[in-house]
Coordinates of C-alpha atoms in Angstrom, one line a residue:
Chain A
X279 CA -6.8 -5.0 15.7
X280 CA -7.5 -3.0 12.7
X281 CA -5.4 0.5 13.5
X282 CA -6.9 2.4 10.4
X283 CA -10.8 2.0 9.4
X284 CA -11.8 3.0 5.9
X285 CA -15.1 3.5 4.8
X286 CA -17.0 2.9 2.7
X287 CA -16.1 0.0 1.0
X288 CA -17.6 0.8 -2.7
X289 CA -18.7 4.6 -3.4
X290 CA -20.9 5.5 -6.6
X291 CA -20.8 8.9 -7.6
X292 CA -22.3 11.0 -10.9
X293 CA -19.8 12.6 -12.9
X294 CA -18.9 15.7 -11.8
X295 CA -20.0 15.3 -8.0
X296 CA -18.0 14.9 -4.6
X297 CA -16.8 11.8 -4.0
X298 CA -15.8 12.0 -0.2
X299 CA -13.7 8.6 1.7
X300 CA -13.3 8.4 5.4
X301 CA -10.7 7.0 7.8
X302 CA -10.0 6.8 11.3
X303 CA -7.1 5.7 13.4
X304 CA -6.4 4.6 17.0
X305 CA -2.9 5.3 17.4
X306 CA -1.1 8.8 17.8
X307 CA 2.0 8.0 16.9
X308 CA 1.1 7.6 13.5
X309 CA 2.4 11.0 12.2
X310 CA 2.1 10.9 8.4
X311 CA -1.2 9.9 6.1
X312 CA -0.7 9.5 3.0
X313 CA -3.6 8.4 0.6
X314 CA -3.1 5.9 -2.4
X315 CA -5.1 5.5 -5.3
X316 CA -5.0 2.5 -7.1
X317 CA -6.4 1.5 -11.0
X318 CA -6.7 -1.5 -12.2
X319 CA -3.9 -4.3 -12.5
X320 CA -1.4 -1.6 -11.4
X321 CA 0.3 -1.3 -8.0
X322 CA -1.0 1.8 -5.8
X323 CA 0.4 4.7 -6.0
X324 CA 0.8 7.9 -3.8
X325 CA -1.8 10.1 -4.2
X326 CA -2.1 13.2 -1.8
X327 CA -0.6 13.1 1.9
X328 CA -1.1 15.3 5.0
X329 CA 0.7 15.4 8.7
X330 CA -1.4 15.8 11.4
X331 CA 0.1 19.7 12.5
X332 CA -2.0 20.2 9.3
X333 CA -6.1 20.4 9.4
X334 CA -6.3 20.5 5.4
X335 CA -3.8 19.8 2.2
X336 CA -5.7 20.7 -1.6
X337 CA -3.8 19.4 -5.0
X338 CA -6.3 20.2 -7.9
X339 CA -9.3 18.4 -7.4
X340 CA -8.6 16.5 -4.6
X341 CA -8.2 17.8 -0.5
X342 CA -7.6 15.9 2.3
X343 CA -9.2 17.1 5.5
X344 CA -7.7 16.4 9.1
X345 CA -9.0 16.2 12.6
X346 CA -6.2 15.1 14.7
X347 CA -8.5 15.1 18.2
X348 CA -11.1 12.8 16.8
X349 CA -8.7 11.2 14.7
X350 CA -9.8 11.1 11.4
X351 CA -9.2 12.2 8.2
X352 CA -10.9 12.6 4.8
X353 CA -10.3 12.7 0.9
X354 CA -12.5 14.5 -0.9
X355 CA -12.3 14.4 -4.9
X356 CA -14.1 17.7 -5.9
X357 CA -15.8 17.3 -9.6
X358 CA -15.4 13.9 -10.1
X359 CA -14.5 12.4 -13.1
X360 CA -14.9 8.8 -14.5
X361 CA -11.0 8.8 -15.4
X362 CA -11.2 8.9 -11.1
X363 CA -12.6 5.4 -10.8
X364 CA -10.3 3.3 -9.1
X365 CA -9.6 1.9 -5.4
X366 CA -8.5 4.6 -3.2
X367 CA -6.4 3.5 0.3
X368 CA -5.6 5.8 3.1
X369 CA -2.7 5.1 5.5
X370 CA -0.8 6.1 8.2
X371 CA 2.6 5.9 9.0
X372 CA 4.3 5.2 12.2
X373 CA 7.9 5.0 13.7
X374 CA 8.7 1.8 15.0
X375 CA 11.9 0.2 16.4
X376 CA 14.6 1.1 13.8
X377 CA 12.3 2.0 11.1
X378 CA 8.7 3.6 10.1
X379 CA 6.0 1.2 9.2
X380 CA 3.1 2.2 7.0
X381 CA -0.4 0.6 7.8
X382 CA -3.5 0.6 5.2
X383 CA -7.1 0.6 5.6
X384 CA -8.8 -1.4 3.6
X385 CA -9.3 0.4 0.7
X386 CA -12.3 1.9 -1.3
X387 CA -13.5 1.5 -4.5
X388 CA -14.8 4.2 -6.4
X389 CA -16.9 4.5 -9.8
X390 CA -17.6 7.1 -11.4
X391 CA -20.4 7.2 -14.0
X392 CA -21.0 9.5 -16.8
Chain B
X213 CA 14.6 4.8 -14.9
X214 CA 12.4 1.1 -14.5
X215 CA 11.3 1.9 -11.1
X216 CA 10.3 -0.9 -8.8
X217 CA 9.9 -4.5 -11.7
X218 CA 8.3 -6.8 -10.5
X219 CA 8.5 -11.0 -12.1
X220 CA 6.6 -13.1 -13.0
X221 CA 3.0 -11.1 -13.6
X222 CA 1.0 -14.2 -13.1
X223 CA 2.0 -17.7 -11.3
X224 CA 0.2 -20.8 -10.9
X225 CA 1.5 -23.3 -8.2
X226 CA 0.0 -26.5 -6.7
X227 CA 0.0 -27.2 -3.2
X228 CA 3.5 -27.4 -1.4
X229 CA 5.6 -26.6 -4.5
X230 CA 7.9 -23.8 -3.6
X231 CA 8.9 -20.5 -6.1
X232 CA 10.9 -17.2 -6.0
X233 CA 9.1 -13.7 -6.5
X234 CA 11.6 -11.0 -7.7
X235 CA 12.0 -7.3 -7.0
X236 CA 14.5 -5.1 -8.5
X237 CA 14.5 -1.2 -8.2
X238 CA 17.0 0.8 -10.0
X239 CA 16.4 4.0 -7.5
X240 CA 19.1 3.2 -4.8
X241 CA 16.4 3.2 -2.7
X242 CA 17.0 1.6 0.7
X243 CA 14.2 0.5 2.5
X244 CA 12.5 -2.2 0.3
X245 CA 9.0 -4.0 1.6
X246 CA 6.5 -6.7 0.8
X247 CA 2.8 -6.7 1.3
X248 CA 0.1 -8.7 -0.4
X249 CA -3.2 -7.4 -1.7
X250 CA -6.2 -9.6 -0.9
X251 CA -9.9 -8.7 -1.4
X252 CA -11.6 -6.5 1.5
X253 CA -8.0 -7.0 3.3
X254 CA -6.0 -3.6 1.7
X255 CA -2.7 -4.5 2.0
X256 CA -0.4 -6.1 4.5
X257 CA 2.9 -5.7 4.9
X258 CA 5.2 -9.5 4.9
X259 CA 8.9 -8.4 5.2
X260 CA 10.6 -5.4 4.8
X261 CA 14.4 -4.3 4.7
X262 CA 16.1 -1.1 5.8
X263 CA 19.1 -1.7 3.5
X264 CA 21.2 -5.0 2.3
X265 CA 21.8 -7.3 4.9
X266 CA 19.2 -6.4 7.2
X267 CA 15.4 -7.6 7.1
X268 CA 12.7 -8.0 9.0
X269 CA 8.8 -9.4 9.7
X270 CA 6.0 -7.5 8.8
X271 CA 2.2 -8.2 9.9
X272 CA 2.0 -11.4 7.7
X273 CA 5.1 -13.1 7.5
X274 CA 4.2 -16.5 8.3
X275 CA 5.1 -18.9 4.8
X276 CA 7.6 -16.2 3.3
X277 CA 11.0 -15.6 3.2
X278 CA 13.3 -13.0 1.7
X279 CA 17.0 -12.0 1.6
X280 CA 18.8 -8.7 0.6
X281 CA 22.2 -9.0 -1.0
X282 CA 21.7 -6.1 -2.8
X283 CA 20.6 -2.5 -2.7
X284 CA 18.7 -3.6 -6.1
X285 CA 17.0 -6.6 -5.3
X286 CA 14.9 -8.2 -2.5
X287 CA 13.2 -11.6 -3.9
X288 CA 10.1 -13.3 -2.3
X289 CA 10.3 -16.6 -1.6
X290 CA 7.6 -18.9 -0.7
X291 CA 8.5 -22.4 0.6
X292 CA 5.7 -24.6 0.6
X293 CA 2.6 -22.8 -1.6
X294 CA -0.9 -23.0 0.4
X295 CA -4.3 -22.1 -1.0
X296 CA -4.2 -19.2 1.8
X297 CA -1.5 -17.7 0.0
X298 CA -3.6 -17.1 -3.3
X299 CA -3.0 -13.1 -3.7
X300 CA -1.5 -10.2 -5.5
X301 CA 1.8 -9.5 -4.0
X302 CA 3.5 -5.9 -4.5
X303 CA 6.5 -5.0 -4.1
X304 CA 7.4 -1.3 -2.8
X305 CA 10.8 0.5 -2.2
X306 CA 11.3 4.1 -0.7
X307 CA 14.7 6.0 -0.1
X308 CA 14.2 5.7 3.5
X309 CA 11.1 4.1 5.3
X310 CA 10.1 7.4 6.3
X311 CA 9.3 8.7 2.7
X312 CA 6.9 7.8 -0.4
X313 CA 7.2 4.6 -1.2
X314 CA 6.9 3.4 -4.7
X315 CA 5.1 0.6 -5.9
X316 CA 5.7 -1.8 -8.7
X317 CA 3.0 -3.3 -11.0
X318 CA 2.1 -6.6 -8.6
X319 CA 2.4 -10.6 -8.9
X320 CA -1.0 -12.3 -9.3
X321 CA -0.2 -15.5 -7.6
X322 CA -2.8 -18.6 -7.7
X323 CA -2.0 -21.9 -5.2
X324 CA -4.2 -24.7 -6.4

């Protein structure tokens, strides 16, 4: 069972336009959501990251937006820039017996063109 | 500070040989974790450990073990290499498994 859904797989966006990724999760325990981006032959690392007593986090150019009753959240990179173009995960983490567990969606992958 | 290292970058194996994947952070972070990286799949967490001594199973952990001796280190290994487990593995360590955690640059793994 897939506990956060990510879409959409592959986003094209003109330089200096929104580029807007989705996610939605099941369970409400999860109580952090952080979002990751990605480049390259690098490892991900922590973009942006919201808890749900939050309906909205901005840093620069990019805003995550939360609904907590439908249970979805949103990254929105405002102005877009080709130097953006990478794979972008949200996630969610959870407490679980003796520790937290994060859990990814599958991950988005964004180009930018000039 | 290195941050999270990660060795080798790239690994060839045939079918059944066995190898070692290391992780090393120099952040005193406790809670050190596993996932792998496959295409369409995000990633999925193998093993993780809340300090040394202590590990446990993640979503995937089927094929892999791992130890933790040390705050620093927390090693991968893989005993009998299957084409299934052709991936990019990343290693991750956080203070606490509550807080950011920090990635390091990845293992491309290939299982011929």
């Amino acid at each position: 069972q897939q506990q956060v859904k990510q879409s959409p797989q592959s986003l094209i966006v003109q330089k200096g336009g929104i580029s807007i990724i989705n996610c939605a999760y099941e369970n409400t325990a999860f109580d952090y959501f952080p979002w990751y981006q990605q480049f390259p032959g690098k490892g991900p690392a922590l973009l942006i990251a919201i808890r749900p007593d939050v309906s909205e986090k901005k840093e620069g150019r990019f805003t995550i937006s939360f609904n907590k009753s439908a249970k979805q959240f949103s990254l929105h990179i405002m102005d877009s820039q080709p130097g953006d173009s990478a794979t972008y995960f949200c996630a969610a983490l959870q407490p679980g017996a003796g520790s937290y567990q994060l859990t990814f969606g599958k991950g988005t992958k964004l180009s930018v063109i000039p | 500070n290195a941050g999270v290292t990660q060795t080798p970058k790239f690994q060839v194996l045939k079918t059944g040989q066995s190898m070692t994947l290391q992780c090393a952070q120099d952040m005193n972070h406790e809670y050190m974790s596993w996932y792998r990286q496959d295409p369409g799949m995000g990633l999925r967490l193998i093993h993780y450990s809340v300090g040394a001594g202590i590990t446990d199973q993640g979503e995937v952990p089927n094929g892999y073990n791992v130890s933790r001796s040390t705050t620093e280190d927390f090693p991968l290994r893989l005993l009998s290499a299957a084409p299934s487990q052709t991936s990019v593995y990343f290693c991750a360590s956080s203070r606490t498994s509550a807080d950011t955690q920090y990635f390091g640059p990845g293992t491309r793994l290939t299982v011929l």
